[in-house]
Backbone as a ProteinNet text record, in pm:
[ID]
protein_1_A
[PRIMARY]
XXXXXXXXXXXXXXXXXXXXXXXXXXXXXXXXXXXXXXXXXXXXXXXXXXXXXXXXXXXXXXXXXXXXXXXXXXXXXXXXXXXXXXXXXXXXXXXXXXXXXXXXXXXXXXXXXXXXXXXXXXXXXXXXXXXXXXXXXXXXXXXXXXXXXXXXXXXXXXXXXXXXXXXXXXXXXX
[TERTIARY]
-7603.9	-7464.1	-7408.4	-7283.3	-7222.1	-7174.3	-7150.8	-7117.9	-6982.3	-6890.3	-6755.4	-6745.5	-6846	-6836.8	-6927.7	-6987.9	-7080.7	-7007	-7070.8	-7014.6	-7074.3	-7165.4	-7225.8	-7127.5	-7092.4	-6995.4	-7052.7	-6965.9	-7006.6	-7024.7	-7117	-7144.4	-7033.7	-6977.6	-6870.2	-6925.3	-7050.9	-7111.3	-7092	-7134.4	-7131.4	-6987.6	-6893.5	-6753.8	-6692.9	-6721.2	-6669.5	-6728.2	-6856.3	-6921.6	-6860.8	-6835.4	-6772.9	-6631.6	-6558.1	-6421.2	-6421.8	-6511.7	-6519.3	-6565.2	-6659.9	-6708.2	-6594.9	-6518.3	-6405.7	-6300	-6273.4	-6176.1	-6224	-6353.1	-6407.3	-6394.6	-6419.2	-6408.6	-6265.3	-6170.7	-6029.5	-5989.1	-6025.4	-5989.7	-6055.5	-6184.3	-6252.4	-6184.3	-6145.6	-6079	-5947.1	-5871.1	-5744	-5765.9	-5867.2	-5896.1	-5942.4	-6021.1	-6069.7	-5959.7	-5859.2	-5753.1	-5666.9	-5638.9	-5549.7	-5607.7	-5734.1	-5784.7	-5797.3	-5827.9	-5837.5	-5702	-5595.8	-5461.6	-5425.7	-5469.2	-5446	-5518.3	-5642.8	-5718.6	-5654.8	-5593.8	-5529.1	-5390.1	-5345	-5215.6	-5097.1	-5121.9	-5012.4	-4915.4	-4965.8	-4879.8	-4830.2	-4859.8	-4820.6	-4677.8	-4636.9	-4500.1	-4468.1	-4347.2	-4297.1	-4153.4	-4116.3	-3979.8	-3898.8	-3768.5	-3675.7	-3562.8	-3495.8	-3382.5	-3264	-3146.6	-3021.7	-2921.2	-2829.2	-2726.5	-2598.8	-2490.9	-2360.3	-2276.4	-2178.2	-2089.9	-1945.9	-1856.5	-1713.2	-1646	-1608.1	-1550.6	-1656.8	-1626.8	-1725	-1807.7	-1790.1	-1864.9	-1985.6	-2103	-2227.1	-2301	-2351.7	-2430.6	-2563.4	-2673.3	-2807.2	-2882.2	-2942.6	-3013.2	-3156.5	-3251	-3391.2	-3417.3	-3478	-3495	-3632.2	-3679.8	-3806.2	-3783	-3836	-3818.9	-3910.9	-4035.7	-4131.9	-4190.8	-4196.7	-4255	-4311.7	-4373.6	-4434.1	-4381.9	-4384.2	-4338.7	-4420.5	-4352	-4417.4	-4445.7	-4430.8	-4457.1	-4332.4	-4354.9	-4244.3	-4156	-4028	-3930.5	-3831	-3807.2	-3714.1	-3608.4	-3484.7	-3369.9	-3308	-3290.6	-3236.7	-3114.7	-3002.9	-2879.1	-2841.3	-2818.9	-2778.7	-2638.1	-2546.1	-2406.7	-2383.3	-2331	-2308.9	-2168.5	-2101.7	-1968.6	-1933.7	-1874.5	-1826.3	-1723	-1738.4	-1645.2	-1672.5	-1788.9	-1821.6	-1825.1	-1854.3	-1866.5	-1732.6	-1624.6	-1493.1	-1443.5	-1508.9	-1459.9	-1577.4	-1559.8	-1664.8	-1692.8	-1813.5	-1856.3	-1877.8	-1822.5	-1835.5	-1918	-2027.4	-2113.8	-2103.7	-2106	-2108.5	-2234.2	-2311.3	-2434.6	-2420.6	-2460	-2450.2	-2532.7	-2468.3	-2533.5	-2646.8	-2634.5	-2741.8	-2870.5	-2859.2	-2980	-3042.7	-2960.3	-3012.7	-3077.3	-3030.5	-3090.9	-3234.1	-3268.8	-3405	-3500.3	-3445.2	-3526.2	-3532.1	-3644.6	-3659.2	-3670.1	-3626.7	-3638.8	-3574.2	-3449	-3377.3	-3336.5	-3364.8	-3315.8	-3244.5	-3142.1	-3062.4	-3068.9	-3095.8	-3103.9	-3027.8	-2930.5	-2880.4	-2805	-2788	-2714.9	-2567.4	-2507.1	-2363.7	-2281	-2165.8	-2075.1	-2002.3	-1974.9	-1918.4	-1990.8	-1994.1	-2058	-1975.8	-1946.9	-1870.5	-1918.4	-1863.8	-1903	-1785.6	-1782.4	-1688	-1772.1	-1714.9	-1786.6	-1910.2	-1913.2	-2021.3	-2095.7	-2036.2	-2093.7	-2108.1	-2206.6	-2219.2	-2165.8	-2071.4	-2001.2	-2032.7	-2088.8	-2125.2	-2044.9	-1997.2	-1930.6	-2018.2	-2040.8	-2126.5	-2045.6	-2087	-2027.9	-2054.1	-1964.7	-1990.3	-2116.2	-2185.4	-2305.1	-2267.7	-2346.2	-2309.1	-2297.7	-2379.9	-2369.8	-2409	-2342.5	-2374.5	-2283.7	-2312.3	-2228.9	-2302.8	-2414	-2497.2	-2526.4	-2510.1	-2549.3	-2657.2	-2769	-2877.6	-2890.3	-2879.9	-2892.6	-3015.9	-3100.5	-3224	-3218.2	-3241.5	-3246.5	-3390.8	-3454.9	-3595.1	-3612.2	-3707.2	-3739.3	-3864.9	-3882.5	-3993.1	-3933.6	-3993.5	-3950.7	-3976.7	-3887.5	-3897.3	-4033.1	-4107.5	-4243.7	-4253.4	-4142.3	-4148.4	-4183.7	-4198.2	-4242.2	-4130.9	-4014.8	-3904.3	-3935.2	-3984.9	-4020.8	-3897.6	-3874.2	-3760.1	-3714.6	-3588.4	-3531.9	-3398.5	-3402.1	-3274.2	-3202.9	-3073.7	-2991.4	-2918.4	-2895.1	-2823.5	-2722.9	-2622.9	-2522.6	-2500.1	-2494.1	-2455.7	-2333	-2230.5	-2105.4	-2055.6	-1989.2	-1916.8	-1772.1	-1717.5	-1578.7	-1490	-1373.3	-1270.7	-1140	-1083	-960.5	-977.4	-1097.6	-1122.8	-1154.4	-1148.8	-1180.6	-1307.3	-1372.1	-1497	-1467.4	-1527	-1511.8	-1622	-1743.2	-1857.6	-1959.1	-2028.6	-2124.9	-2241.4	-2355.3	-2472.4	-2525.7	-2586.2	-2645	-2792.3	-2875.1	-3019	-3078.5	-3204.7	-3277.9	-3418.2	-3467.3	-3604.2	-3679.2	-3791.3	-3874	-3976.4	-3965.9	-4059	-4164.1	-4288.8	-4398	-4490.9	-4561.4	-4653.8	-4774.2
9544.8	9552.3	9686.5	9684.5	9811.8	9882.5	10015.2	10099.2	10070.6	10004.5	9983.6	9871.9	9782.1	9668.2	9680.2	9792.9	9809.9	9812.8	9752.8	9755.1	9866.8	9941.3	10053.3	10170.1	10228.1	10338.5	10459.8	10527.8	10649.8	10758.2	10844.3	10953.4	11057.7	11093.7	11192.1	11333.1	11344.8	11476.2	11553.8	11679.1	11767.5	11793.3	11811.5	11839	11720.8	11598.8	11480.2	11465	11494	11484.8	11585.6	11708.3	11809.5	11767.6	11709.3	11665.2	11555.3	11457.3	11349.1	11401.6	11493.5	11552	11630.4	11705.2	11779.5	11686.7	11577.1	11478.9	11414.8	11380.6	11323.6	11423.1	11550.7	11652.4	11665	11663.7	11673.9	11552.5	11432.8	11311.3	11309.6	11348.2	11352.8	11453.2	11567.2	11669.3	11616.5	11544.8	11488.9	11383.7	11300.1	11196.5	11261	11366.7	11434.3	11515.1	11556.6	11640.4	11566.8	11438.7	11363.6	11355	11311.9	11310.5	11450.3	11549.1	11685.6	11733	11706.5	11742.8	11667.4	11541.4	11463.7	11523.9	11567.1	11630.4	11761	11831.7	11958.4	11939.3	11815	11787.8	11800.7	11807	11824.7	11707.7	11586.4	11468.2	11434.6	11518.5	11493.4	11532.7	11515.5	11548.5	11696.6	11722.6	11859.3	11864	11978.4	11997.1	12076.5	12055.3	12131.5	12183.9	12285.1	12344.6	12356.5	12322	12345.7	12400.7	12481.2	12534.6	12558.5	12565.8	12592.7	12665.1	12736.5	12814.2	12796.3	12784.7	12780.4	12871.1	12989	13086.7	13130.9	13117.3	13156.2	13036.8	12920.3	12800.4	12785.9	12773.6	12761.6	12634.2	12562.5	12441.7	12458.5	12444.1	12451.5	12324.6	12258.5	12132.9	12146.2	12106.5	12092.9	11943.7	11900.7	11757.8	11733.2	11608.8	11578.7	11574.1	11674.1	11680.4	11580.6	11569	11471	11401.3	11269	11193.5	11062.7	10987.4	10858.7	10751.5	10626.6	10518.2	10514.3	10495.5	10483.1	10614.4	10727.8	10856.6	10909.8	10993.7	11053.2	11135.9	11131.8	11209.1	11269.6	11399.5	11468.5	11540.5	11514.2	11578.9	11665.7	11793.7	11884.9	11955.1	11949.7	12014.4	12122.2	12241.8	12354.2	12396	12388.1	12426.2	12556.3	12655.9	12785.8	12836.2	12884.5	12944.6	13020.6	13136.8	13206.4	13118.9	13105.2	13023.5	12874.6	12836	12693.4	12624.3	12699.3	12641.4	12597.6	12610.6	12579.3	12439.5	12371.3	12239.3	12150.3	12018.2	11927.8	11946.4	11910.8	11923.6	11783.1	11757.5	11626.8	11639.4	11561.6	11556.5	11419.9	11417.8	11292.8	11292.7	11184.6	11169.9	11045.4	11057.5	10945.5	10827.3	10713.5	10596.6	10543.8	10552.4	10500.9	10581.1	10709.5	10788	10743.2	10719.7	10672.7	10535.4	10454.4	10323.4	10335.7	10449.7	10471.2	10505.5	10528.5	10561.8	10443	10431.2	10328.3	10398.9	10331.6	10382.7	10520.7	10531.4	10658.7	10694.6	10820.1	10874.7	11006.3	11034.5	11155.2	11236.9	11367.3	11455.6	11583.6	11622.8	11555.8	11428.4	11343.5	11219.8	11251.4	11187.3	11210.2	11148.3	11209.6	11152.9	11031.6	11034.6	10917.3	10898.7	10774.1	10739.4	10631.5	10650.7	10553.2	10557.3	10470.9	10469.2	10423.5	10473.5	10419.6	10353.2	10330.5	10257.4	10331.4	10464.4	10541.1	10632.9	10661.6	10763.2	10713.6	10770.4	10756.7	10886.6	10875.7	10993.5	11007.8	11124.1	11154.8	11273.9	11264.9	11377.2	11423.3	11555.2	11614.5	11708.3	11716.2	11813.6	11952.6	12045.7	12182.2	12238.1	12327.1	12385.5	12461.6	12449.5	12510.3	12662.2	12723.2	12868.6	12905.3	13001.5	13042.4	12978.6	13008.6	12964.8	12871.2	12810.8	12728.5	12594.9	12488	12353.8	12306.1	12259	12203.8	12056.2	11972.2	11827.3	11782.9	11704.8	11656.5	11504.4	11455.8	11311.9	11280.9	11197.4	11166	11017.7	10986.9	10848.6	10844.5	10733.7	10718.9	10671.4	10716.3	10661	10511.8	10432.3	10287.6	10239.3	10169.5	10130.4	10020	9961.4	9852	9901	10033.4	10086.9	10110.7	10145.2	10177	10308.5	10298.5	10416.3	10460.6	10590.2	10639.1	10773.6	10803.8	10933.7	10913.3	10868.8	10851.1	10984.9	10983.2	11103.5	11098.4	11215.7	11223.3	11336.7	11322.5	11426.5	11442.3	11567.2	11597.6	11686.3	11653.4	11729.4	11756.9	11868.8	11900.3	11862.7	11780.3	11736.5	11812.5	11850.1	11909.1	11836.2	11779	11699.2	11586.8	11528.2	11414.3	11448.2	11576.1	11614.3	11700	11702	11775.9	11925.9	11998.7	12144.1	12210.7	12158.8	12209.3	12095.3	12086.3	11978.3	12026	11959.7	11983.9	11849.2	11851.3	11730.7	11758.5	11654.4	11669.1	11535.4	11539	11417.7	11423.2	11309.1	11295.3	11211	11263.7	11191.3	11112.5	10980.8	10894.5	10847.7	10893.5	10862.8	10760.8	10682.6	10582.6	10645.8
15066.3	15028.8	15069.5	15098.6	15135.9	15010.2	15015.1	14900.1	14839.3	14908.4	14857.3	14756.3	14744.9	14654.9	14533.3	14509.9	14399.3	14265.7	14162.9	14027.6	13943.4	13996.8	13926.8	13933.5	13815	13818.6	13890.9	13959.1	14026.4	13922.8	13943.7	13850.6	13863.1	13748.6	13748.7	13755	13728.2	13735.2	13607.3	13610.2	13493.7	13446	13535.3	13496.6	13422.1	13463.9	13396.4	13257.2	13244	13112.8	13015.7	13062.2	12976.6	12935.3	13027.5	12998.5	12892.7	12906.6	12808.1	12671.6	12669.5	12545	12476.6	12552	12495.6	12438.4	12507.9	12459.8	12329.6	12320.4	12196.1	12080.6	12107	12001.7	11951.5	12042.7	12003	11919.9	11963	11888.8	11751.5	11744.1	11615.4	11522.2	11574.4	11493.4	11438.3	11520.2	11473.4	11365.5	11382.4	11283.2	11152.7	11159.6	11038.9	10971.2	11043.7	10989.3	10887.3	10909.4	10820.1	10678.8	10657.7	10519.5	10459.1	10541.8	10491.6	10439.2	10513.5	10467	10338.7	10328.7	10206.8	10087.2	10106.1	9997.5	9952	10044	10011.1	9950.5	9938.6	9877.1	9970.3	10099.7	10194.8	10191.7	10166.3	10165.8	10025.3	9927.4	9789.9	9761.9	9637.5	9598.9	9618.7	9663.4	9682.5	9630.5	9578.1	9529	9629.9	9627.6	9709.9	9622.6	9670.3	9598.8	9693	9643.4	9716.1	9616.7	9666	9576.8	9656.4	9582	9642	9537.8	9588.4	9501.3	9548.9	9453.5	9482.9	9380.5	9424.2	9332.1	9233.2	9104.8	9003.3	8953.5	9013.1	8976.5	9067.6	9007.1	9084.6	9044.3	9144.4	9123.2	9195.5	9122.8	9181.6	9143.2	9242.8	9220.4	9270	9185.1	9223.3	9233.4	9341.9	9368.9	9431.2	9429.1	9496.8	9648.4	9719.2	9865	9934.5	9884.6	9934.9	9813.2	9817.8	9706.9	9759.2	9670.1	9704.7	9610.2	9653.4	9565.9	9437	9325.2	9196.3	9125.7	9192.6	9128.4	9059.3	8959	8884.1	8976.6	8949.5	9026.8	8929.3	8943.6	8854	8936.4	8901	8962.1	8853.8	8880.8	8781.5	8839	8767.7	8811.3	8711.5	8762.6	8678.1	8719.3	8623.3	8646.2	8570	8640.1	8578.3	8611.5	8505.9	8523.2	8395.8	8409.4	8289.5	8218.6	8089	8011.9	8018.6	8065.7	8078.7	7943.1	7838	7704.1	7645	7718.4	7663.7	7698.4	7793.7	7833.6	7875.3	7865.8	7911.5	8061.7	8100.9	8240.1	8295.8	8414.7	8478.3	8605.2	8611.1	8729	8793	8926.1	9000.4	9086.2	9078.6	9155.4	9242.2	9367.3	9460	9408.1	9387.6	9329.1	9415.3	9547.2	9632.9	9613.5	9579.1	9551.3	9419.6	9318.2	9190.3	9204.9	9300.8	9326	9377.2	9438.3	9487.2	9372.8	9252.9	9135.7	9040.9	8970.4	8867.6	8733	8627.5	8491.3	8475.7	8508.9	8506.1	8363	8325	8199.3	8228.6	8149.2	8168.2	8038.5	8052.6	7937.7	7967.7	7888.5	7768.6	7805.6	7707.8	7734.3	7756.3	7855.7	7878	7766.3	7741.1	7640.8	7697.7	7829.1	7896	8028	8070.7	8197.3	8263.8	8390.5	8466.4	8610.1	8691.9	8832.7	8916.3	9038.4	9136.1	9244.9	9359.5	9463.9	9515.2	9504.8	9565.4	9468.9	9353.3	9265.7	9122.7	9054.6	8910.1	8851.8	8758.1	8706.3	8558	8524	8386.5	8337.2	8212.1	8147.8	8031.7	8026.5	7924.9	7836.7	7711.2	7620.4	7677.4	7653.2	7701.2	7636	7706	7645.5	7518.6	7411.7	7283.9	7288.9	7369.7	7382.9	7525.7	7577.8	7713.6	7817	7939.5	8050.7	8145.6	8098.4	8185.4	8119.5	8197.2	8155.2	8250.5	8195.3	8276.5	8242.9	8345.6	8329.2	8405.5	8338.3	8398.4	8412	8533	8559.4	8597	8515.4	8539	8565.4	8649.6	8680.8	8765.1	8832.1	8926.7	9057.8	9168.7	9296.5	9288.6	9336.5	9321.4	9368.8	9282.7	9317.6	9421.8	9461.3	9558.4	9697.4	9712.5	9840.1	9938.7	9891.3	9982.6	10052.7	10172.6	10250	10327.6	10335.9	10411.4	10360.8	10385.9	10346.5	10276.2	10148.9	10079.8	10062.6	10087.4	10074.4	9941.2	9886.1	9760.4	9761.6	9678	9659	9509.3	9465.6	9328	9337.8	9258.8	9263.6	9122.7	9107.8	8983.9	9009.9	8921.7	8936.4	8838.5	8885.7	8800.7	8829	8726.4	8738.8	8840.3	8845.2	8932.8	9077.1	9113.6	9252	9253.7	9368.5	9383.9	9387.3	9292.5	9289.4	9371.2	9359.9	9436.5	9446.2	9559.1	9578.5	9664.6	9647.3	9731.1	9778.5	9895.7	9955.6	9983.2	9969.7	9989	10030.4	10075.4	10113.2	10054.4	10012.4	9966.5	10068	10114.4	10209	10128.4	10127.7	10055.5	10155.3	10133.6	10226.7	10163	10245.1	10188.4	10121.6
[MASK]
++++++++++++++++++++++++++++++++++++++++++++++++++++++++++++++++++++++++++++++++++++++++++++++++++++++++++++++++++++++++++++++++++++++++++++++++++++++++++++++++++++++++++++++

């Protein structure tokens, strides 16, 4: 038989063997890296912070930046302003973000609660002392496995209009 029709692979030599060995090492390292990162908590829940200021009114929100379906999720909004204790405080939270949570509880409880087409609007009694109101919204990321990046907005309303607002996203990973 002539050499052009042989089914025996040609020897790649020492350089080919080194190249294949290096490729196997890189692939093995990548495969081993994913569980190692998981053990170190890299894919676990993480918190994020956003804040905004308008004049002397400040809004700071802590939210779940990375979370998983079925795990606890806490959204905390801190409203600060000199003289805040003199009038009720109205917060608006994007309803589509609240839909990504199950079993939602709000602390302190709002005195009134309503909704429009896009937002859930809560009114709270003024803080009894001081210039800061902290509202905590607790729930669980929806356990049905809604994977994605739900966006949320929290706003302080004054006379029905947005005085200050922040926007954020939660990355829900499997």
